[in-house]
Coordinates of C-alpha atoms and ligand atoms in Angstrom, one line a residue:
M197 CA -15.7 37.0 -4.9
D198 CA -17.2 38.4 -1.7
N199 CA -15.9 37.2 1.6
G200 CA -18.1 34.9 3.7
R201 CA -18.7 35.5 7.4
I202 CA -18.4 32.9 10.2
V203 CA -21.6 32.2 12.0
R204 CA -20.8 29.1 14.0
I205 CA -17.7 27.1 15.0
N206 CA -17.8 23.6 16.2
G207 CA -14.3 22.2 16.4
P208 CA -13.1 21.5 12.9
L209 CA -16.5 22.4 11.5
V210 CA -17.1 26.1 10.6
V211 CA -20.4 27.4 9.2
A212 CA -20.3 30.6 7.2
D213 CA -22.9 32.7 5.5
N214 CA -22.7 35.1 2.5
M215 CA -21.3 32.1 0.6
R216 CA -23.7 32.1 -2.3
N217 CA -22.2 30.6 -5.5
A218 CA -19.6 28.8 -3.5
Q219 CA -18.7 25.3 -4.9
M220 CA -18.7 22.0 -3.2
Y221 CA -15.1 21.1 -2.1
E222 CA -13.9 24.7 -2.9
V223 CA -11.0 25.6 -0.7
V224 CA -11.5 28.6 1.6
E225 CA -9.4 30.4 4.1
V226 CA -11.1 30.7 7.5
G227 CA -10.9 33.6 10.0
E228 CA -8.1 36.1 10.5
P229 CA -5.4 33.4 10.6
R230 CA -6.7 32.1 7.2
L231 CA -6.9 28.5 8.2
I232 CA -7.3 26.1 5.3
G233 CA -10.7 24.4 4.9
E234 CA -12.9 22.8 2.3
I235 CA -16.6 23.3 1.7
T236 CA -18.4 20.0 2.4
R237 CA -22.0 21.1 2.3
I238 CA -23.9 24.1 0.9
E239 CA -27.4 25.2 2.1
G240 CA -28.6 28.4 0.5
D241 CA -26.0 31.0 1.2
R242 CA -24.5 28.9 4.0
A243 CA -21.4 26.8 3.6
F244 CA -20.3 24.1 5.9
I245 CA -16.5 24.1 6.0
Q246 CA -14.2 21.3 7.2
V247 CA -11.2 23.1 8.5
Y248 CA -7.8 21.3 8.4
E249 CA -6.2 23.3 11.2
D250 CA -6.9 24.0 14.8
T251 CA -9.9 26.4 15.0
S252 CA -9.4 27.5 18.6
G253 CA -9.4 31.3 18.9
I254 CA -11.5 31.8 15.8
K255 CA -14.7 33.8 16.4
P256 CA -18.0 34.4 14.7
N257 CA -18.1 37.3 12.3
E258 CA -14.5 36.8 11.2
P259 CA -14.2 36.5 7.4
V260 CA -14.0 33.5 5.2
Y261 CA -12.0 34.0 2.1
R262 CA -13.0 32.2 -1.1
T263 CA -10.3 30.8 -3.4
G264 CA -12.5 29.5 -6.1
A265 CA -10.3 26.4 -6.5
P266 CA -10.5 22.9 -5.2
L267 CA -7.9 21.4 -2.9
S268 CA -5.0 20.7 -5.2
I269 CA -1.4 19.5 -4.8
E270 CA 1.8 20.2 -6.6
L271 CA 3.4 17.5 -8.6
G272 CA 6.9 17.6 -9.9
P273 CA 10.6 17.1 -9.0
G274 CA 11.2 17.6 -5.3
L275 CA 8.6 15.2 -4.0
I276 CA 10.7 12.1 -3.5
G277 CA 12.2 11.7 -0.1
K278 CA 10.1 14.5 1.4
I279 CA 7.8 14.4 4.4
F280 CA 4.5 16.3 3.9
D281 CA 1.7 17.1 6.2
G282 CA -1.9 16.2 5.3
L283 CA -2.1 19.4 3.1
Q284 CA 1.1 18.7 1.4
R285 CA 3.1 21.3 3.3
P286 CA 6.7 20.2 3.5
L287 CA 8.1 19.3 6.9
D288 CA 11.8 19.6 7.3
S289 CA 12.0 16.7 9.6
I290 CA 9.9 14.1 11.3
K291 CA 10.5 16.0 14.5
E292 CA 8.2 18.7 13.2
L293 CA 5.3 16.3 13.4
T294 CA 5.2 16.7 17.1
K295 CA 5.8 20.4 17.5
S296 CA 3.4 22.2 19.8
P297 CA 0.1 23.6 18.5
F298 CA -0.4 26.9 16.8
I299 CA 2.9 27.4 15.1
A300 CA 2.1 26.4 11.6
R301 CA -1.6 27.5 11.5
G302 CA -2.5 29.3 8.3
I303 CA 1.0 29.1 7.0
K304 CA 1.1 28.9 3.3
V305 CA 4.4 27.4 2.0
P306 CA 4.9 26.0 -1.4
S307 CA 4.9 22.2 -1.4
I308 CA 7.7 21.9 -3.8
D309 CA 10.9 23.9 -3.4
R310 CA 11.0 26.9 -5.8
K311 CA 14.7 27.5 -5.7
T312 CA 16.2 24.1 -6.5
K313 CA 17.4 23.8 -10.1
W314 CA 16.8 20.4 -11.7
H315 CA 18.8 19.2 -14.6
F316 CA 16.2 18.7 -17.4
V317 CA 16.9 16.6 -20.5
P318 CA 14.3 17.2 -23.2
K319 CA 13.0 14.2 -25.1
V320 CA 10.9 16.1 -27.7
K321 CA 11.6 18.9 -30.1
K322 CA 9.9 21.9 -31.5
G323 CA 7.1 21.0 -33.9
D324 CA 6.4 17.6 -32.2
K325 CA 2.7 16.9 -31.4
V326 CA 2.0 16.2 -27.8
E327 CA -1.0 15.3 -25.7
G328 CA -1.8 15.2 -22.1
G329 CA 0.5 12.8 -20.4
S330 CA 3.2 12.9 -23.1
I331 CA 6.7 12.8 -21.8
I332 CA 8.6 15.9 -22.7
G333 CA 11.8 15.2 -20.9
I334 CA 13.4 13.8 -17.7
V335 CA 15.0 14.9 -14.5
N336 CA 17.0 12.5 -12.5
E337 CA 15.5 13.4 -9.2
T338 CA 17.3 10.8 -7.1
P339 CA 19.7 8.0 -7.9
L340 CA 16.7 5.7 -7.8
V341 CA 14.1 7.8 -9.6
E342 CA 14.0 9.2 -13.1
H343 CA 11.3 11.8 -12.9
R344 CA 9.5 11.9 -16.2
I345 CA 8.1 15.4 -17.0
L346 CA 4.6 15.1 -18.4
V347 CA 2.4 17.4 -20.3
P348 CA -0.5 18.1 -17.9
P349 CA -3.8 16.2 -18.7
Y350 CA -6.1 18.0 -21.1
V351 CA -3.2 20.0 -22.7
H352 CA -2.5 19.0 -26.3
G353 CA -1.1 20.6 -29.5
T354 CA 2.1 21.3 -31.2
L355 CA 5.3 22.2 -29.4
K356 CA 6.1 25.8 -30.2
E357 CA 9.2 25.8 -28.1
V358 CA 11.3 23.5 -26.0
V359 CA 14.2 24.6 -23.8
A360 CA 17.7 23.1 -24.3
E361 CA 19.1 20.6 -21.8
G362 CA 20.0 22.6 -18.7
D363 CA 19.1 23.5 -15.1
Y364 CA 15.6 24.8 -14.4
T365 CA 13.4 25.5 -11.4
V366 CA 10.0 23.9 -11.2
E367 CA 8.4 27.2 -12.2
D368 CA 10.5 27.9 -15.3
P369 CA 8.6 27.3 -18.5
I370 CA 10.4 24.4 -20.3
A371 CA 8.1 24.1 -23.2
I372 CA 5.2 26.0 -24.9
V373 CA 2.4 24.1 -26.4
D374 CA 0.3 25.7 -29.2
M375 CA -3.1 24.5 -28.2
N376 CA -5.6 25.7 -30.9
G377 CA -3.8 29.0 -31.1
D378 CA -3.3 29.4 -27.3
E379 CA 0.2 29.3 -26.0
V380 CA 0.2 27.0 -23.0
P381 CA 3.5 26.9 -21.0
V382 CA 4.6 23.6 -19.5
K383 CA 6.7 23.6 -16.4
L384 CA 8.5 20.9 -14.4
M385 CA 5.6 21.2 -11.9
Q386 CA 1.9 20.8 -12.4
K387 CA -1.1 20.9 -10.1
W388 CA -4.0 18.5 -9.7
P389 CA -7.2 18.6 -7.5
V390 CA -6.9 15.7 -5.1
R391 CA -10.4 14.5 -5.1
I392 CA -10.5 13.9 -8.8
P393 CA -8.8 10.8 -10.1
R394 CA -6.2 11.5 -12.8
P395 CA -7.2 10.3 -16.2
F396 CA -5.8 7.3 -18.0
K397 CA -6.4 5.6 -21.3
E398 CA -7.5 2.2 -20.2
K399 CA -7.7 0.1 -17.0
L400 CA -6.1 -3.3 -17.5
E401 CA -6.6 -6.6 -15.8
P402 CA -4.0 -6.9 -13.0
T403 CA -2.1 -10.0 -14.1
E404 CA 1.3 -9.4 -12.7
P405 CA 2.0 -10.0 -9.0
L406 CA 3.4 -7.1 -7.0
L407 CA 6.1 -9.2 -5.3
T408 CA 6.6 -8.4 -1.6
G409 CA 9.1 -11.0 -0.5
T410 CA 6.8 -12.1 2.3
R411 CA 5.9 -15.7 1.5
V412 CA 2.4 -15.8 3.0
L413 CA 1.5 -12.7 1.0
D414 CA 3.1 -13.7 -2.3
T415 CA 2.2 -17.3 -2.4
I416 CA -1.0 -17.8 -0.3
F417 CA -2.7 -14.4 -0.7
P418 CA -1.0 -12.7 -3.6
I419 CA -1.6 -9.1 -4.5
A420 CA -1.3 -7.9 -8.1
K421 CA 0.2 -4.7 -9.4
G422 CA -2.8 -2.3 -9.3
G423 CA -4.5 -4.4 -6.7
T424 CA -6.1 -3.5 -3.4
A425 CA -5.4 -5.0 0.0
A426 CA -6.6 -4.4 3.6
I427 CA -4.6 -5.4 6.6
P428 CA -7.0 -5.4 9.6
G429 CA -5.6 -6.3 13.0
P430 CA -5.9 -5.3 16.6
F431 CA -3.1 -3.4 18.4
G432 CA 0.2 -5.3 18.5
S433 CA -0.7 -7.8 15.8
G434 CA 1.9 -6.6 13.3
K435 CA 0.2 -4.0 11.1
T436 CA 3.1 -1.6 11.2
V437 CA 5.8 -4.3 10.7
T438 CA 3.8 -5.6 7.7
L439 CA 3.3 -2.2 6.1
Q440 CA 6.9 -1.3 6.6
S441 CA 8.1 -4.5 5.1
L442 CA 5.8 -3.8 2.1
A443 CA 7.3 -0.3 1.9
K444 CA 10.8 -1.7 2.0
W445 CA 10.7 -4.9 0.0
S446 CA 7.8 -4.7 -2.5
A447 CA 8.7 -4.4 -6.1
A448 CA 7.2 -0.9 -6.5
K449 CA 9.2 1.8 -8.0
I450 CA 7.7 4.5 -5.8
V451 CA 6.2 4.0 -2.3
I452 CA 3.9 6.6 -0.7
Y453 CA 3.4 6.1 3.0
V454 CA 0.4 7.9 4.4
G455 CA 0.2 8.0 8.2
C456 CA -3.2 9.1 9.4
G457 CA -2.6 8.0 12.9
E458 CA -3.8 9.1 16.3
R459 CA -2.4 12.7 16.0
G460 CA 1.3 13.1 15.2
N461 CA 2.9 11.2 18.0
E462 CA 1.6 7.8 17.0
M463 CA 3.0 8.3 13.5
T464 CA 6.4 9.6 14.5
D465 CA 7.7 6.4 15.9
E466 CA 6.7 4.7 12.8
L467 CA 8.1 7.3 10.5
R468 CA 11.3 8.0 12.5
Q469 CA 12.7 4.8 11.2
F470 CA 12.4 5.7 7.6
P471 CA 15.5 7.8 7.1
S472 CA 17.7 4.9 8.3
L473 CA 16.1 2.3 6.2
K474 CA 17.9 1.1 3.1
D475 CA 16.6 0.0 -0.3
P476 CA 17.4 -3.7 -0.3
W477 CA 17.9 -3.7 -4.0
T478 CA 20.5 -1.0 -4.3
G479 CA 21.7 -0.3 -0.7
R480 CA 20.7 3.3 -1.2
P481 CA 18.5 5.1 1.3
L482 CA 14.9 4.0 1.0
L483 CA 13.8 7.6 1.1
E484 CA 15.2 8.0 -2.4
R485 CA 12.1 6.3 -3.7
T486 CA 9.6 7.1 -0.9
I487 CA 7.3 9.9 0.0
L488 CA 5.8 10.3 3.4
V489 CA 2.6 12.0 4.3
A490 CA 1.6 12.5 7.9
N491 CA -0.6 14.8 9.9
T492 CA 1.2 17.0 12.4
S493 CA 0.2 17.1 16.0
N494 CA -1.4 20.5 15.6
M495 CA -3.7 19.4 12.8
P496 CA -7.2 18.2 13.7
V497 CA -8.5 14.8 12.7
A498 CA -10.2 16.3 9.6
A499 CA -6.7 16.5 8.0
R500 CA -6.6 12.7 7.9
E501 CA -9.1 12.9 5.1
A502 CA -6.9 15.3 3.1
S503 CA -3.8 13.2 3.6
I504 CA -5.5 10.1 2.1
Y505 CA -6.3 12.1 -1.1
V506 CA -2.9 13.8 -1.2
G507 CA -1.3 10.4 -1.1
I508 CA -3.3 8.7 -3.7
T509 CA -3.0 11.7 -6.1
M510 CA 0.8 11.5 -5.8
A511 CA 0.7 7.8 -6.5
E512 CA -1.4 8.4 -9.7
Y513 CA 1.1 11.0 -10.8
F514 CA 4.0 8.5 -10.7
R515 CA 1.8 5.8 -12.3
D516 CA 1.2 8.2 -15.2
Q517 CA 5.0 8.4 -15.6
G518 CA 4.9 4.6 -16.2
Y519 CA 5.8 3.3 -12.8
D520 CA 4.4 0.8 -10.4
T521 CA 3.6 2.7 -7.3
L522 CA 2.4 1.5 -3.9
L523 CA 0.3 3.5 -1.5
V524 CA 0.5 2.3 2.1
A525 CA -2.0 3.8 4.4
D526 CA -2.0 3.5 8.2
S527 CA -4.8 3.4 9.1
T528 CA -8.0 3.9 7.2
S529 CA -9.9 3.4 10.5
R530 CA -8.6 6.8 11.7
W531 CA -9.8 8.4 8.5
A532 CA -13.2 6.8 8.9
E533 CA -13.3 8.1 12.5
A534 CA -12.6 11.6 11.2
L535 CA -15.6 11.2 8.8
R536 CA -17.7 10.1 11.7
D537 CA -16.6 13.0 13.8
L538 CA -17.4 15.5 11.1
G539 CA -20.7 13.9 10.1
G540 CA -21.8 14.2 13.7
R541 CA -20.9 17.8 13.9
M542 CA -22.8 18.5 10.7
E543 CA -25.8 16.7 12.3
E544 CA -26.0 14.2 9.5
M545 CA -28.2 11.1 10.0
P546 CA -25.7 8.5 11.1
A547 CA -25.7 4.9 9.7
E548 CA -23.9 1.9 11.3
E549 CA -22.3 2.7 14.6
G550 CA -22.4 6.4 14.0
F551 CA -20.4 6.3 10.8
P552 CA -21.9 8.5 8.0
S553 CA -24.0 6.7 5.4
Y554 CA -21.5 7.8 2.7
L555 CA -18.7 5.8 4.4
P556 CA -19.0 2.9 1.9
S557 CA -19.0 5.2 -1.1
R558 CA -15.9 7.0 0.2
L559 CA -14.1 3.8 0.7
A560 CA -15.2 2.5 -2.7
E561 CA -13.9 5.7 -4.4
Y562 CA -10.6 5.4 -2.7
Y563 CA -10.0 1.8 -3.6
E564 CA -11.3 2.5 -7.1
R565 CA -8.3 4.7 -7.7
A566 CA -6.0 1.7 -7.6
G567 CA -5.4 -0.1 -10.8
R568 CA -3.0 -1.0 -13.6
V569 CA -3.5 1.3 -16.5
K570 CA -2.4 2.2 -20.0
T571 CA -1.5 5.9 -19.3
I572 CA -2.4 8.9 -21.4
G573 CA 0.2 10.4 -23.6
N574 CA 3.2 9.3 -25.6
P575 CA 5.2 7.1 -25.7
E576 CA 2.8 4.2 -24.8
R577 CA 3.4 3.0 -21.3
F578 CA 1.8 1.3 -18.4
G579 CA 1.7 2.1 -14.7
S580 CA 0.0 1.0 -11.6
V581 CA -1.2 2.1 -8.2
T582 CA -1.4 -0.6 -5.7
V583 CA -3.1 0.2 -2.4
A584 CA -2.5 -1.5 0.9
S585 CA -4.3 -0.1 3.9
A586 CA -4.2 -1.0 7.5
V587 CA -7.6 -1.1 9.3
S588 CA -7.7 -1.0 13.1
P589 CA -11.0 -2.6 14.3
P590 CA -11.7 -1.8 17.9
G591 CA -11.2 -4.9 19.9
G592 CA -10.2 -6.8 16.8
D593 CA -13.8 -7.2 15.8
F594 CA -13.8 -7.6 12.0
T595 CA -17.6 -7.3 11.8
E596 CA -17.4 -3.5 12.8
P597 CA -18.4 -1.2 10.0
V598 CA -15.0 0.0 8.7
T599 CA -13.5 -3.5 8.4
S600 CA -16.7 -5.0 6.9
Q601 CA -17.3 -2.2 4.5
T602 CA -13.6 -2.3 3.4
L603 CA -14.0 -6.0 2.7
R604 CA -16.5 -5.2 0.1
F605 CA -14.1 -3.1 -1.9
V606 CA -10.7 -4.8 -1.6
K607 CA -9.5 -7.8 -3.5
V608 CA -7.0 -9.0 -0.9
F609 CA -7.6 -9.5 2.7
W610 CA -4.6 -10.1 5.1
P611 CA -6.2 -10.4 8.5
L612 CA -3.8 -10.3 11.5
D613 CA -4.7 -12.6 14.3
V614 CA -3.9 -11.8 17.8
S615 CA -3.6 -15.4 18.9
L616 CA -1.0 -16.1 16.2
A617 CA 0.9 -13.0 17.3
Q618 CA 0.8 -14.2 20.9
A619 CA 2.1 -17.6 19.8
R620 CA 4.8 -15.6 18.0
H621 CA 3.7 -16.9 14.6
Y622 CA 4.7 -14.0 12.4
P623 CA 3.5 -12.6 10.1
A624 CA 0.3 -13.3 12.1
I625 CA -1.9 -13.5 9.0
N626 CA -4.8 -15.9 9.6
W627 CA -4.6 -18.3 6.7
L628 CA -8.2 -19.5 7.1
Q629 CA -9.7 -16.0 7.1
G630 CA -7.5 -14.4 4.5
F631 CA -8.3 -14.3 0.8
S632 CA -7.0 -13.0 -2.5
A633 CA -9.0 -12.6 -5.7
Y634 CA -5.8 -12.5 -7.7
V635 CA -4.7 -16.1 -7.4
D636 CA -6.1 -17.1 -10.8
L637 CA -4.8 -14.0 -12.4
V638 CA -1.2 -14.2 -11.2
A639 CA -0.9 -18.0 -11.4
N640 CA 0.1 -17.8 -15.0
W641 CA 3.0 -15.4 -14.2
W642 CA 4.3 -17.8 -11.4
N643 CA 3.9 -20.9 -13.5
T644 CA 5.7 -19.3 -16.4
N645 CA 8.4 -17.4 -14.6
V646 CA 9.1 -19.4 -11.5
D647 CA 7.8 -23.0 -11.4
P648 CA 5.3 -24.7 -13.7
K649 CA 3.8 -26.4 -10.7
W650 CA 3.4 -23.2 -8.7
R651 CA -0.4 -23.3 -8.7
E652 CA -0.7 -27.0 -7.9
M653 CA 1.8 -26.7 -5.0
R654 CA 0.2 -23.6 -3.6
D655 CA -3.3 -25.2 -3.7
M656 CA -1.9 -28.3 -2.0
M657 CA -0.7 -26.1 0.9
V658 CA -4.0 -24.2 1.2
R659 CA -6.0 -27.5 1.1
T660 CA -3.8 -29.0 3.7
L661 CA -4.2 -26.0 6.0
I662 CA -8.0 -26.0 5.7
R663 CA -8.2 -29.7 6.3
E664 CA -5.8 -29.4 9.3
D665 CA -8.2 -27.0 11.0
E666 CA -11.1 -29.5 10.6
L667 CA -8.9 -32.3 12.0
R668 CA -7.9 -30.2 14.9
Q669 CA -11.5 -29.8 15.9
I670 CA -12.0 -33.6 15.7
V671 CA -8.9 -34.1 17.8
R672 CA -10.3 -31.7 20.4
L673 CA -13.4 -33.8 20.6
V674 CA -12.2 -37.3 20.4
G675 CA -8.4 -37.3 20.8
P676 CA -5.6 -37.8 18.4
E677 CA -5.8 -41.7 18.5
S678 CA -9.0 -41.6 16.4
L679 CA -7.2 -40.0 13.4
A680 CA -6.6 -42.1 10.3
E681 CA -2.9 -42.3 9.2
K682 CA -3.5 -40.1 6.2
D683 CA -5.0 -37.5 8.6
K684 CA -2.0 -37.7 10.8
L685 CA 0.1 -37.0 7.8
I686 CA -2.0 -33.9 7.1
L687 CA -1.1 -32.6 10.5
E688 CA 2.6 -33.2 9.9
T689 CA 2.5 -31.5 6.5
A690 CA 0.6 -28.6 7.9
R691 CA 3.2 -28.2 10.7
L692 CA 5.9 -28.1 8.0
I693 CA 4.0 -25.5 6.0
K694 CA 3.7 -23.3 9.0
E695 CA 7.2 -23.7 10.3
A696 CA 9.1 -23.8 7.0
F697 CA 7.0 -21.5 4.9
L698 CA 4.4 -19.3 6.6
K699 CA 6.5 -18.1 9.5
Q700 CA 8.9 -15.4 8.4
N701 CA 11.0 -13.1 10.6
A702 CA 10.9 -9.6 9.4
Y703 CA 14.1 -8.8 11.4
D704 CA 16.2 -11.6 10.1
D705 CA 18.8 -10.6 7.5
I706 CA 18.2 -13.6 5.2
D707 CA 14.6 -14.5 6.0
A708 CA 13.1 -10.9 5.8
F709 CA 12.9 -11.2 2.0
S710 CA 12.2 -14.4 0.0
S711 CA 12.6 -14.2 -3.7
P712 CA 9.8 -15.8 -5.7
Q713 CA 12.3 -18.6 -6.6
K714 CA 13.2 -19.2 -3.0
Q715 CA 9.5 -19.4 -2.1
A716 CA 9.0 -22.0 -4.8
R717 CA 12.0 -24.0 -3.7
I718 CA 10.7 -24.2 -0.1
M719 CA 7.2 -25.0 -1.3
R720 CA 8.6 -27.8 -3.6
L721 CA 10.3 -29.5 -0.6
I722 CA 6.9 -29.5 1.3
Y723 CA 5.1 -30.7 -1.8
L724 CA 7.6 -33.5 -2.4
F725 CA 7.4 -34.5 1.3
N726 CA 3.6 -34.6 1.1
T727 CA 3.5 -36.5 -2.2
Y728 CA 6.0 -39.2 -1.3
A729 CA 4.7 -39.6 2.2
S730 CA 1.0 -39.9 1.0
K731 CA 2.0 -42.8 -1.2
L732 CA 3.7 -44.6 1.6
V733 CA 0.8 -44.0 4.0
E734 CA -1.5 -45.5 1.4
R735 CA 0.7 -48.6 1.4
G736 CA 0.3 -48.9 5.2
I737 CA 3.5 -47.2 6.4
P738 CA 2.6 -45.1 9.6
T739 CA 3.2 -41.4 9.5
K740 CA 5.3 -41.6 12.6
K741 CA 7.7 -44.0 11.0
I742 CA 8.1 -41.6 8.0
V743 CA 8.7 -38.6 10.2
D744 CA 11.2 -40.6 12.3
S745 CA 13.1 -41.7 9.2
M746 CA 13.5 -38.1 8.2
G747 CA 15.8 -37.6 11.2
Q748 CA 17.2 -34.1 11.2
L749 CA 16.0 -33.4 7.7
L750 CA 12.7 -31.7 8.6
P751 CA 14.3 -29.3 11.0
E752 CA 16.9 -28.6 8.4
I753 CA 14.2 -27.8 5.9
I754 CA 12.6 -25.5 8.5
R755 CA 15.8 -23.7 9.1
S756 CA 16.7 -23.2 5.5
K757 CA 14.6 -20.1 5.2
A758 CA 17.1 -18.3 7.4
A759 CA 20.1 -20.2 6.3
I760 CA 19.9 -20.3 2.5
K761 CA 20.3 -16.9 0.8
N762 CA 18.3 -15.9 -2.2
D763 CA 21.4 -16.1 -4.4
E764 CA 22.4 -19.6 -3.3
L765 CA 19.3 -21.5 -4.1
N766 CA 21.3 -24.4 -5.6
R767 CA 21.7 -25.4 -2.0
Y768 CA 18.1 -26.5 -2.1
D769 CA 19.2 -29.2 -4.6
E770 CA 21.0 -31.0 -1.8
L771 CA 18.0 -30.8 0.5
E772 CA 15.8 -32.2 -2.3
R773 CA 18.3 -35.0 -2.9
K774 CA 18.4 -35.9 0.7
L775 CA 14.6 -35.9 0.9
I776 CA 14.2 -38.2 -2.1
T777 CA 16.9 -40.6 -0.7
V778 CA 15.0 -41.0 2.5
F779 CA 11.8 -41.8 0.6
E780 CA 13.6 -44.2 -1.8
N781 CA 14.9 -46.1 1.2
L782 CA 11.5 -46.2 2.8
E783 CA 10.0 -47.5 -0.4
K784 CA 12.7 -50.2 -0.7
E785 CA 12.0 -51.2 2.8
A786 CA 8.3 -51.5 2.0
G787 CA 9.3 -53.7 -0.8
T788 CA 8.7 -52.3 -4.2
Ligands
LIG590 P1 0.6 -3.0 15.3 O1 1.0 -2.0 14.3 O2 -0.5 -3.9 14.7 O3 0.1 -2.5 16.6 P2 3.3 -3.9 15.2 O4 3.5 -3.9 13.7 O5 3.9 -2.8 16.0 O6 1.8 -4.0 15.6 O7 3.9 -5.3 15.8 C1 4.0 -5.6 17.1 C2 5.3 -6.5 17.3 O8 5.1 -7.8 16.7 C3 6.5 -6.0 16.7 O9 7.2 -5.0 17.5 C4 7.4 -7.2 16.5 O10 8.1 -7.6 17.6 C5 6.3 -8.3 16.3 N1 6.2 -8.6 14.8 C6 5.2 -8.4 14.0 N2 5.3 -8.8 12.8 C7 6.5 -9.4 12.8 C8 7.3 -10.1 11.8 N3 6.9 -10.3 10.5 N4 8.5 -10.6 12.2 C9 9.0 -10.5 13.4 N5 8.3 -9.8 14.4 C10 7.1 -9.3 14.1

C-alpha cells in the first residue's frame, strides 16, 4: 500500500491525497508522529481523516500510512479493572488522564498486557466440534469475574489441539481449530472492529428487570436487562450520582463506564472515586467487575467518538460470555458535539442546530447495540447489554436536538429536574415527564417474584402522582378549600409517595440501595393507607381526621427507608399492623 500525503490540516480533520483504494473507516497513521486516525470520507483519491490525537505541529506533505484495517480493540483477560483511553490504550492510573499534552501522541502500546500469565482451565477436548462463540475454557480474571474464553466469531471446525490446564499469556495459542483444512489458532485474546456489532443468534424480548436498587427507577420507570435509558439533566441535577449509583448497585455482572467528558479534567473527578468504591454484594473492590474508558486531556474531542464504540464493543464481548453487562456513558451530548465539530470541518450540510444530518442514525445504531440475546456458540447461553447514557442539554432544554433525537431511540427516559434538585428531592427524576416502555414486560417478573400486587400498587402510585399535579394547578387557581375530601386525600397520598418512596439518599448506608422486596413493602404501606383511607373518606370521614389519627405513624413510615435494612424486612410487618389498627379503630368509630 502506498503512503498518502497530507494536503490540509484543520484541527482533528486531516485531508490526504494519494489515497486511492482506501476504505471507509480504515485506520491510518498520520504524519511523522504517526497519529491515529480513521477515514471518514473518500472523494476520488482524497481521504478525509478524523484524527484521534492532537494534530498541532503536523504539516502538509507529511506522509499518511495506511493500515488496511478498521479500528479494532483487543478482547481477553486483562480488561477488568483497567482504565483505557478512547483508543483502548491502557492508562496506569487516573492521574494520567490529566497529564500535559504531547506525551502520548502516536504511542502504540498493546491494550492488554502481553506478559501476564493467566491460569487457563480448558472446558473442551481434542476432537470436539466448536463454532464461533463456543466456550473453550475459563480464566478466573478477578475474584468477581470468570472470564470465559470464546472461539472468535466466524471460526468453526474441529479442535485439533487444546492445551492442558496451565498458565498462558494472551498471545499463546491455547487451541487449534481445523477449519475446512486450515489450522486456526485460538488465543486467550481476540480482536474486533469497534464499529461492527458482534454477532448473536437471536435478540430476545427484554422481560427481566435490571434491578438498580433505586426505587423510582425500578418501580416507576423500570429498565430491563438489554434495555436502553437516557438520563438528561442540566448541570448539578444529579447525572453523575445517578450513573455512579447504577455502576455500583445495578445487578449487572460487568459495568463499563465511558466518560466522554469535557476533556480529561471533567472526568477525573468522577473516575477518581472508582478505586475506592466497593461492590456492595461482596465487599470486594468495585473495579474487580468494572472497566473504565475515558479520554485523556491531550486527546481531541474526536476521540469521544472512538470511546463510545470501544465501550460498547467490550460490553458485547462480555455479553457473548453469557453475562449481563451495563454500559454507562457520560455524556452522549459531548459525543454529539464532537460529531458536530467534525461535520463542520468537513463542510457538511448541517441539520438541526449545526448537528450533522446523520446524528439520528448514529444514535440509533448505538442504542441498537443494546439488547438481550441468545449468544452464538456452545453451550447455549444468554447475555445482555444494557445502555444508560447521560445527556447534557444546554440550559436544560429537552427540545434541543441531542435530547429529542435520543428520545426516539431509548425505551426509558429518566429526566432530571433542576427544581426538584433545588428542593433537595433526590433522585431529581421528574415523575411526570419520565417514562419506561418496559413496565408491561417486567410486571410479570415483579408479580411472580416479589409481590402479586406489584403492578396494581405501582399503577396506583403513578395515577396518584398525575392526579396530584392536576389538583395542584386547581389549588393554585382557586385555593385548597375548594378541593373535595377525596382530592385532599390524593394530596396526602402523593406526599407519602414522594417522602417515603421516591426520595432516596444515595449517600445513606441503608437507603442507598433498596432490594425489590423492600421497595414492595414500602409501596404496600402506601397502598394500604390509600385503600383504607379512600373507603373512610367515601363514608364522610375528613382526610384531616384520618391523618391526625395516624399520629407518628406516617413519619415512621417515611423514616423506614433509612431505618429498616434490606435483611430485616419483617420489621415492616409491625408497621403494617399498626397501620391496620389505626384504620380499624377509625372504622369502629364511624360505626360499622
Ligand atoms: P450533574 O452530574 O448532573 O452535574 P451531580 O450528579 O454531580 O450532578 O449531582 C449534584 C449534587 O446533587 C451531588 O453532589 C449531590 O449532593 C446531590 N445529589 C444528586 N443525586 C443525589 C442522590 N440520589 N442522593 C443524594 N444527593 C444527591
